[in-house]
mmCIF file of C-alpha atoms in Angstrom:
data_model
loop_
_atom_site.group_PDB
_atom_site.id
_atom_site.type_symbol
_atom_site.label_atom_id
_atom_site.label_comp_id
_atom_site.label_asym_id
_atom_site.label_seq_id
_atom_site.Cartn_x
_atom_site.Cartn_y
_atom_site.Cartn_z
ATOM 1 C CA UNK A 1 38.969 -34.463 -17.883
ATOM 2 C CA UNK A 2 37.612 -37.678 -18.383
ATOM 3 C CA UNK A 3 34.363 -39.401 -16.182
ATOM 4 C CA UNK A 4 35.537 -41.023 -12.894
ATOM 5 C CA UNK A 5 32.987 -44.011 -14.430
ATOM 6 C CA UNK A 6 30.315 -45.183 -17.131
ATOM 7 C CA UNK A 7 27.864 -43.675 -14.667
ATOM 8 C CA UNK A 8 29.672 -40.412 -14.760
ATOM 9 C CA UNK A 9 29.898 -39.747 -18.266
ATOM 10 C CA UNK A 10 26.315 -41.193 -18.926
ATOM 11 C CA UNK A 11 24.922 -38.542 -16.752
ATOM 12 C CA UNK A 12 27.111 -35.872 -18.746
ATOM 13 C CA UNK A 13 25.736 -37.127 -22.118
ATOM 14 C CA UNK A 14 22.199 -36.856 -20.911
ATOM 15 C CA UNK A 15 22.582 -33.359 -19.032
ATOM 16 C CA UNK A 16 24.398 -31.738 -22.332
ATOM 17 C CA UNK A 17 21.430 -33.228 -24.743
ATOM 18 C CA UNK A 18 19.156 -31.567 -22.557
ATOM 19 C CA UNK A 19 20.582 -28.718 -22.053
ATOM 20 C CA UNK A 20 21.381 -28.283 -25.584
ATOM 21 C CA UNK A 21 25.389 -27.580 -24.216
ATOM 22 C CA UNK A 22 27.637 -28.566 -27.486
ATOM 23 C CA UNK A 23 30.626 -28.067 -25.423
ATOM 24 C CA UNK A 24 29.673 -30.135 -22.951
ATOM 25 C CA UNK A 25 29.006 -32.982 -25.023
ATOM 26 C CA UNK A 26 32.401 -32.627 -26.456
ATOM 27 C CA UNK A 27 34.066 -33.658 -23.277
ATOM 28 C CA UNK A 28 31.446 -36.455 -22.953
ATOM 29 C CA UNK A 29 33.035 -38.156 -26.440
ATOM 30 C CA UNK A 30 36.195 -39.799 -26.594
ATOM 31 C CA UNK A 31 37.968 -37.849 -28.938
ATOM 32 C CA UNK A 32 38.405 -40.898 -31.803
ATOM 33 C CA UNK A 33 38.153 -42.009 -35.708
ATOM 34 C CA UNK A 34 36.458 -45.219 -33.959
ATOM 35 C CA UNK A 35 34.240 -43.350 -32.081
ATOM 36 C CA UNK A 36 30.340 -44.249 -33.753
ATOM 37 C CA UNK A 37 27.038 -43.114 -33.370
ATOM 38 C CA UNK A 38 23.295 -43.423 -34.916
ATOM 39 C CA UNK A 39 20.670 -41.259 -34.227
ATOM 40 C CA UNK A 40 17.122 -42.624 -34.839
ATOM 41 C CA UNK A 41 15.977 -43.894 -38.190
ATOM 42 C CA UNK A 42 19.317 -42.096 -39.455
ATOM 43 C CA UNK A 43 22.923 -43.780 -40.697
ATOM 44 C CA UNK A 44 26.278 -44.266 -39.129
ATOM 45 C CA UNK A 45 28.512 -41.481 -38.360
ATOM 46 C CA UNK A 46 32.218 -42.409 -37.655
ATOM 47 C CA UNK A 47 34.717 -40.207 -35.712
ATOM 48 C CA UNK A 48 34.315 -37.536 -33.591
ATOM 49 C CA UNK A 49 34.104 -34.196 -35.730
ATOM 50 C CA UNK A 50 31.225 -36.306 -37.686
ATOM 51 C CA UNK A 51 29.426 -37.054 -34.897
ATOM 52 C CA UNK A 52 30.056 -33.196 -32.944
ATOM 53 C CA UNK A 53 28.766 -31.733 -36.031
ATOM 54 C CA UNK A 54 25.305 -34.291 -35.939
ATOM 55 C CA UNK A 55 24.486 -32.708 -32.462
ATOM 56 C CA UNK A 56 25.953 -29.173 -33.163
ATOM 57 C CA UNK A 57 22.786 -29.795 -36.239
ATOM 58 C CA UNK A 58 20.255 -31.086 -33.400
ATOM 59 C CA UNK A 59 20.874 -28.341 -30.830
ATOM 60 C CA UNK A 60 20.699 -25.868 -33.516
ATOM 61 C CA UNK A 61 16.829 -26.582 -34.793
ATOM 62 C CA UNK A 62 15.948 -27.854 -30.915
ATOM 63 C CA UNK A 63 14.235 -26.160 -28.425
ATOM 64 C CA UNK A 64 14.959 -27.150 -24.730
ATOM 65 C CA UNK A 65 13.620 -30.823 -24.710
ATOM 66 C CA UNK A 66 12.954 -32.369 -21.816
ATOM 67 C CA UNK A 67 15.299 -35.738 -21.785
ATOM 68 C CA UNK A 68 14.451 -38.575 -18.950
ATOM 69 C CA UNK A 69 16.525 -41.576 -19.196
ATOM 70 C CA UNK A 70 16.689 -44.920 -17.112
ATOM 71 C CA UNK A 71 18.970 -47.352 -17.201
ATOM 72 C CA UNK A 72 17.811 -50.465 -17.899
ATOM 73 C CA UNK A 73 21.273 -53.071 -17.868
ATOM 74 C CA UNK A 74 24.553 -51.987 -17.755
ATOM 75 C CA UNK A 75 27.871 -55.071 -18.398
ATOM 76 C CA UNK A 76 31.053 -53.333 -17.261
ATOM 77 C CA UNK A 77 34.467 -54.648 -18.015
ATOM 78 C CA UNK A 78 38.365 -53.638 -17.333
ATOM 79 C CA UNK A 79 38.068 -50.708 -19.990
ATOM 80 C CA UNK A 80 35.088 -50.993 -21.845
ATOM 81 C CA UNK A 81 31.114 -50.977 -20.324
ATOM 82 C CA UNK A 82 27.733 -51.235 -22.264
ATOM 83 C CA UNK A 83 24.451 -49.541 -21.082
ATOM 84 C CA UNK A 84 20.680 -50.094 -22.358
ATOM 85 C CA UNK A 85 18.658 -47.268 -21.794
ATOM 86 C CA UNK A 86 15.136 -45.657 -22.718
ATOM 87 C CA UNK A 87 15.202 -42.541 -23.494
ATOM 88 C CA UNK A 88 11.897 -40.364 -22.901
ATOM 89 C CA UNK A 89 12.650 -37.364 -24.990
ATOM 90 C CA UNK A 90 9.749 -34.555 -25.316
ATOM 91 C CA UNK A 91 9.675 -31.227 -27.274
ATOM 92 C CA UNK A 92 9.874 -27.821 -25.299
ATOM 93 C CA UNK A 93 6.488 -27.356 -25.983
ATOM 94 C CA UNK A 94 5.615 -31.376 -24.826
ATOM 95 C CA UNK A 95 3.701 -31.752 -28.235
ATOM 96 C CA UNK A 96 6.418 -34.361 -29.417
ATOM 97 C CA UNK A 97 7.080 -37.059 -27.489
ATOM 98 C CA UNK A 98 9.631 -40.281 -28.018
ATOM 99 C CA UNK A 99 10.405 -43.342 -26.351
ATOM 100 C CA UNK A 100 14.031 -44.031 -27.527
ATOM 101 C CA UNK A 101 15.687 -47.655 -26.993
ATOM 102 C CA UNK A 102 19.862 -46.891 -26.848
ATOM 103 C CA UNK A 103 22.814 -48.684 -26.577
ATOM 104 C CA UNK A 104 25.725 -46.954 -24.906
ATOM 105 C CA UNK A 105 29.449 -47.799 -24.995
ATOM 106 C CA UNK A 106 32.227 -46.243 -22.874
ATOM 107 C CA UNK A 107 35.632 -47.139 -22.562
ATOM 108 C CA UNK A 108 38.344 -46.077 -20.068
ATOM 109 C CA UNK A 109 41.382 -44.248 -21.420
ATOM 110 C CA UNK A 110 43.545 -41.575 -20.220
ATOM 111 C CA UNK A 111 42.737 -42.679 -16.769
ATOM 112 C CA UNK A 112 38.794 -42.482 -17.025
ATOM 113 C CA UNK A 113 35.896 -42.772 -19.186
ATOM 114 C CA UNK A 114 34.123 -41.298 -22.015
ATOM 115 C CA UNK A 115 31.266 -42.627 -24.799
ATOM 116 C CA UNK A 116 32.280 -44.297 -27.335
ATOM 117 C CA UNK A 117 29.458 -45.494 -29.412
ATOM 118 C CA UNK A 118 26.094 -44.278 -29.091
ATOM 119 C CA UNK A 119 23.291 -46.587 -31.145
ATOM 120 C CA UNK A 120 19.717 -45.299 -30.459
ATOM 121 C CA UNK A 121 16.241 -46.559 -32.357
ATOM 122 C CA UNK A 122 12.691 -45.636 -32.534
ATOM 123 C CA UNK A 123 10.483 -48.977 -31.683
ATOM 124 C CA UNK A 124 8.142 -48.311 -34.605
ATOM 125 C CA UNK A 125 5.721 -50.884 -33.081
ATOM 126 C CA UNK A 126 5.348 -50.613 -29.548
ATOM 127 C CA UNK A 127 4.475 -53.674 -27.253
ATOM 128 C CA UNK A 128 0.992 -53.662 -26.608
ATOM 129 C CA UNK A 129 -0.442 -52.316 -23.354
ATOM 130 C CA UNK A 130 -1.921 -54.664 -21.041
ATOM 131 C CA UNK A 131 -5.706 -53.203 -20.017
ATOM 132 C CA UNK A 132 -5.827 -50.879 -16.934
ATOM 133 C CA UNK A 133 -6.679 -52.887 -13.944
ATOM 134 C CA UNK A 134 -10.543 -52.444 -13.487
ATOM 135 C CA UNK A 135 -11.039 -50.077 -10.421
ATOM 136 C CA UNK A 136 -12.684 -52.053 -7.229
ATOM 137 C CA UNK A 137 -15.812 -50.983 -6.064
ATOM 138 C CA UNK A 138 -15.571 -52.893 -2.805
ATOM 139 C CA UNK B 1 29.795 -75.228 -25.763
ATOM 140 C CA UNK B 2 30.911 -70.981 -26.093
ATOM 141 C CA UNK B 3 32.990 -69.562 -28.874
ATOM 142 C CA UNK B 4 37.175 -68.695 -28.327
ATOM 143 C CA UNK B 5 36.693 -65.152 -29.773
ATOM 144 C CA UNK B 6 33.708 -63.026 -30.226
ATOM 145 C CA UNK B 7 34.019 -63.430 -33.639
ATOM 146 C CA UNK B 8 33.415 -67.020 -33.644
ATOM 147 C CA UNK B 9 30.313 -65.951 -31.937
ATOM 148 C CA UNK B 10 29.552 -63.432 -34.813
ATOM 149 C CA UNK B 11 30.084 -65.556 -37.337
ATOM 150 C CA UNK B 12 27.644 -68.132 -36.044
ATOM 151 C CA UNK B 13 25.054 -65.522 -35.330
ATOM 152 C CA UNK B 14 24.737 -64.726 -38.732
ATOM 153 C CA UNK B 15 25.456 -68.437 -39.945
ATOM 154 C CA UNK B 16 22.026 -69.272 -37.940
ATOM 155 C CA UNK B 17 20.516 -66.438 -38.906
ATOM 156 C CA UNK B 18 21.001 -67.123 -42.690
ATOM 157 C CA UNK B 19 19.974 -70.792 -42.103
ATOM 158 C CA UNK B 20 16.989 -70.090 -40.019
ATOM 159 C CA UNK B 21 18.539 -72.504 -37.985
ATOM 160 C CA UNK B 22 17.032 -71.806 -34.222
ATOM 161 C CA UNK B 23 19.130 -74.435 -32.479
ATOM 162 C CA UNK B 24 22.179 -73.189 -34.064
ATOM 163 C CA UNK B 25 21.096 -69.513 -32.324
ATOM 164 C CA UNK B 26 20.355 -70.985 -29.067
ATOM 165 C CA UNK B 27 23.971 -71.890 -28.952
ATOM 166 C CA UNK B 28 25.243 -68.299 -29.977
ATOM 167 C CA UNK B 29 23.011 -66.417 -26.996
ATOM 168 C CA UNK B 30 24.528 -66.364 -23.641
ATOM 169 C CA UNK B 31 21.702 -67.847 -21.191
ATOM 170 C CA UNK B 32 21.392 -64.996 -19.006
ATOM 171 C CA UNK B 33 18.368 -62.625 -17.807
ATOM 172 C CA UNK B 34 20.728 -59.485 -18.689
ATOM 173 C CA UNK B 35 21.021 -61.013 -22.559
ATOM 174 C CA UNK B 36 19.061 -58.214 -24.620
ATOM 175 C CA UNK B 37 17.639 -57.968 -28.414
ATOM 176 C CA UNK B 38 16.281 -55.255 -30.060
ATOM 177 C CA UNK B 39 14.813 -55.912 -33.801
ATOM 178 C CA UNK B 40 14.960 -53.509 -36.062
ATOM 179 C CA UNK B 41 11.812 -51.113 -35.310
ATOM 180 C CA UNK B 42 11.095 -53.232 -32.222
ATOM 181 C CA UNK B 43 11.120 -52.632 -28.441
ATOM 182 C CA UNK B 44 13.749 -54.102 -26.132
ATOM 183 C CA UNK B 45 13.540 -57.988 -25.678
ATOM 184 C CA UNK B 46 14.966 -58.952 -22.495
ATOM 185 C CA UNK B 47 16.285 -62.766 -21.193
ATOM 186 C CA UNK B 48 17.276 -65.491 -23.407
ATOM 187 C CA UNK B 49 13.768 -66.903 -23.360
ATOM 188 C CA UNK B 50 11.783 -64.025 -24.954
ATOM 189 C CA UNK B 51 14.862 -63.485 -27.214
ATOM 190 C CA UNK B 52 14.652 -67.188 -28.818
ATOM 191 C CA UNK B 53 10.659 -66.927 -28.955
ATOM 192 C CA UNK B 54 11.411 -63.865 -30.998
ATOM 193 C CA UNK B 55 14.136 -65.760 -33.508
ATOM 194 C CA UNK B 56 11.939 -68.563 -33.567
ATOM 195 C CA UNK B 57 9.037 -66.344 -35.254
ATOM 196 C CA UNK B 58 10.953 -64.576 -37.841
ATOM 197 C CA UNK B 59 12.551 -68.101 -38.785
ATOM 198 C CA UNK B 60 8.961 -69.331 -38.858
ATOM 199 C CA UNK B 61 7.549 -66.700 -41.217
ATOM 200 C CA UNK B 62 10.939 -66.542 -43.851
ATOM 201 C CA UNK B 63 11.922 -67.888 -46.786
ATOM 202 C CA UNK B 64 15.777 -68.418 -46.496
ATOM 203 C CA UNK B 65 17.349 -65.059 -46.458
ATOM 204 C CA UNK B 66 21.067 -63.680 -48.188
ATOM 205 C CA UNK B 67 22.947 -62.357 -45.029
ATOM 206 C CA UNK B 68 25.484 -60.910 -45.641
ATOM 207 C CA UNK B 69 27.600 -58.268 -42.888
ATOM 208 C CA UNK B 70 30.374 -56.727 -42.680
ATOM 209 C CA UNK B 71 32.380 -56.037 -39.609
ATOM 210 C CA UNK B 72 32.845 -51.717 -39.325
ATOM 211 C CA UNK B 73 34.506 -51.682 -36.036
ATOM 212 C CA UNK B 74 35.332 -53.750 -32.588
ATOM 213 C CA UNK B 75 36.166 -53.081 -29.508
ATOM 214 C CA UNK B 76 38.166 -56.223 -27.564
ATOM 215 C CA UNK B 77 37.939 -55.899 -23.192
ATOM 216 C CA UNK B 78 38.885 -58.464 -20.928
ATOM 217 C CA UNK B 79 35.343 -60.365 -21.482
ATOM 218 C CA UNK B 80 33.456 -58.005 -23.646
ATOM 219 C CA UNK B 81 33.702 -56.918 -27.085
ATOM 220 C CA UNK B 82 31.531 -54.894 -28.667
ATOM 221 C CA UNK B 83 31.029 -54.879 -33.222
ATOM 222 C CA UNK B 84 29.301 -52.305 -34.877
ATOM 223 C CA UNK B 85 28.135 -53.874 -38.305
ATOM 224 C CA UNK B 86 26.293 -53.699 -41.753
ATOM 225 C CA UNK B 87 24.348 -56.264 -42.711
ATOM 226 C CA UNK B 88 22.661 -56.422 -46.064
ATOM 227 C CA UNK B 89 19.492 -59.162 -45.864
ATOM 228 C CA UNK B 90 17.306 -59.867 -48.794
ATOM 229 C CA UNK B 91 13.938 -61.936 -48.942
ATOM 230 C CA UNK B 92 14.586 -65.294 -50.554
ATOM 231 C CA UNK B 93 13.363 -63.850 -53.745
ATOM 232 C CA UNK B 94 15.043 -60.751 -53.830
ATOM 233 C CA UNK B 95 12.038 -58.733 -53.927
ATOM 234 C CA UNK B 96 12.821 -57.302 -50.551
ATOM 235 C CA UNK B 97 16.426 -55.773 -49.571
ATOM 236 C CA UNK B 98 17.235 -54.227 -46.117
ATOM 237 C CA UNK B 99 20.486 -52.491 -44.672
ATOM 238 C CA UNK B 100 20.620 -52.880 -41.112
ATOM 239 C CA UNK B 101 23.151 -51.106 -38.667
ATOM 240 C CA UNK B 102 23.593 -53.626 -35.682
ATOM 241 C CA UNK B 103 25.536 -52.989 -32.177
ATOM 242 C CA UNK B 104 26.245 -56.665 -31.423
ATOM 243 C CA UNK B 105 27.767 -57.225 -27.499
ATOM 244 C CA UNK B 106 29.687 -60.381 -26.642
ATOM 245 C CA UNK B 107 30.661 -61.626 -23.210
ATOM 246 C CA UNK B 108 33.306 -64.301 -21.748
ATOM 247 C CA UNK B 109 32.159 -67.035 -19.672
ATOM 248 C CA UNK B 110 32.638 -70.472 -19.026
ATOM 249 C CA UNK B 111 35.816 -70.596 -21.069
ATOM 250 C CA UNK B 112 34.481 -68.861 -23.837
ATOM 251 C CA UNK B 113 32.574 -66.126 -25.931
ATOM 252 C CA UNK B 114 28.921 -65.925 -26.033
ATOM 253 C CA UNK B 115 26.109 -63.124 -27.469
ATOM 254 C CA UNK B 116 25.114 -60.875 -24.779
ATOM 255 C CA UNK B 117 22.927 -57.944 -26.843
ATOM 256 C CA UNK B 118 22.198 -57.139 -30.404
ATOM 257 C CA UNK B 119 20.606 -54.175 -31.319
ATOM 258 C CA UNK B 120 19.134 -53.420 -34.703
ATOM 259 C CA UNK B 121 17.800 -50.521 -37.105
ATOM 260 C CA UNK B 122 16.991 -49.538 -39.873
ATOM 261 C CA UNK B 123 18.322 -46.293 -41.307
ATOM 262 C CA UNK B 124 15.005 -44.634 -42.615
ATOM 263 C CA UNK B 125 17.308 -41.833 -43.901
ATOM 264 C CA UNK B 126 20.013 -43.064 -46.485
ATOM 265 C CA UNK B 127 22.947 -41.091 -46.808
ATOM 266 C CA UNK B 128 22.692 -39.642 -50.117
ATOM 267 C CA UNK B 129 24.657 -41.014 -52.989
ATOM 268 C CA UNK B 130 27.224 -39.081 -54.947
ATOM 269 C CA UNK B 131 26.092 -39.306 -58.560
ATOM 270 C CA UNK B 132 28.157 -41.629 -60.690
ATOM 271 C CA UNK B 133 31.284 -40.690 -62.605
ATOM 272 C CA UNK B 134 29.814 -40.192 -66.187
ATOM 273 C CA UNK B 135 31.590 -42.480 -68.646
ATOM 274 C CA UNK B 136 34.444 -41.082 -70.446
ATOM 275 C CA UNK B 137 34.320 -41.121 -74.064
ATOM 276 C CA UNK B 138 38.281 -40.535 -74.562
#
């Protein structure tokens, strides 16, 4: 069954990468030769067996990561909606830890949603911090 | 004035960006706090403002650039549209050479088609090649 909404099926995405669930991811894809996704620092898969075999690969040689996302703009059409998220994505043991920019697209079909394209990057440089505020002493 | 089709839009984006034209640019980018840029190994730029400031600084610091991209796959809404693409850059001189994978979002408004997000990156891993077909001797 496809997601009642973008929302919907973003939440499914995010709850199968974390829990490692390859079937559930499945039923987050559209099932599609235009179907396209990137992983970090890697090149573009096309169609959905390409892309279910990139995370079957992932969930294989990950431990349980811990995945936070937060949506940072979303543009929703008729049948077609684009999210930009962070991604906070730490090993099971917390020793790696990522801040992942993404680009999500859904479209509506079959009388709801699923992902269509999934474009995620590594910021290599990072914007620079601004100092901690100095802590009163009044 | 906006573009009739996101291509139009597309086609200036990269017409500026080979140019290092920063007025052309201005015209591509819809003028919106939700428009969004992310460089290749960069964090997310958000609003038109920081967006331009960013175009305006790689313009400053390059020697005419070869752009050249190629379209991989499009998605058409109501007033969105979404283009995965290649794009191929090299350094004036053609010392340096870049593949890029770009998700490039357009939006209708005001009659007409304008850049809403373009995100960026660099595949660090390239798929590997398959050696090439020795040379018959027959």
């Amino acid at each position: 069954m496809p997601f009642p909404d973008a929302a919907a099926a973003e939440a499914a995405f995010y709850a199968a990468f974390r829990e490692l669930d390859i079937t559930r991811m499945k039923t987050v894809w559209l099932d599609s030769t235009d179907a396209s996704c990137i992983h970090p620092g890697a090149g573009l898969l096309q169609g959905t067996d390409a892309i279910m075999a990139s995370w079957a690969a992932i969930f294989e040689s990950s431990q349980v990561p811990q995945v936070k996302h937060r949506l940072i703009q979303a543009s929703t059409d008729h049948d077609l909606a684009v999210h930009t998220v962070e991604e906070n994505v730490s090993s099971g043991s917390g020793e790696h830890r990522a801040r992942i920019l993404a680009t999500n697209v859904y479209a509506r079909g079959d009388g709801g949603w699923r992902m269509l394209a999934h474009h995620a990057s590594l910021p290599l440089v990072e914007p620079r911090k601004e100092p901690p505020e100095p802590t009163s002493l009044h």
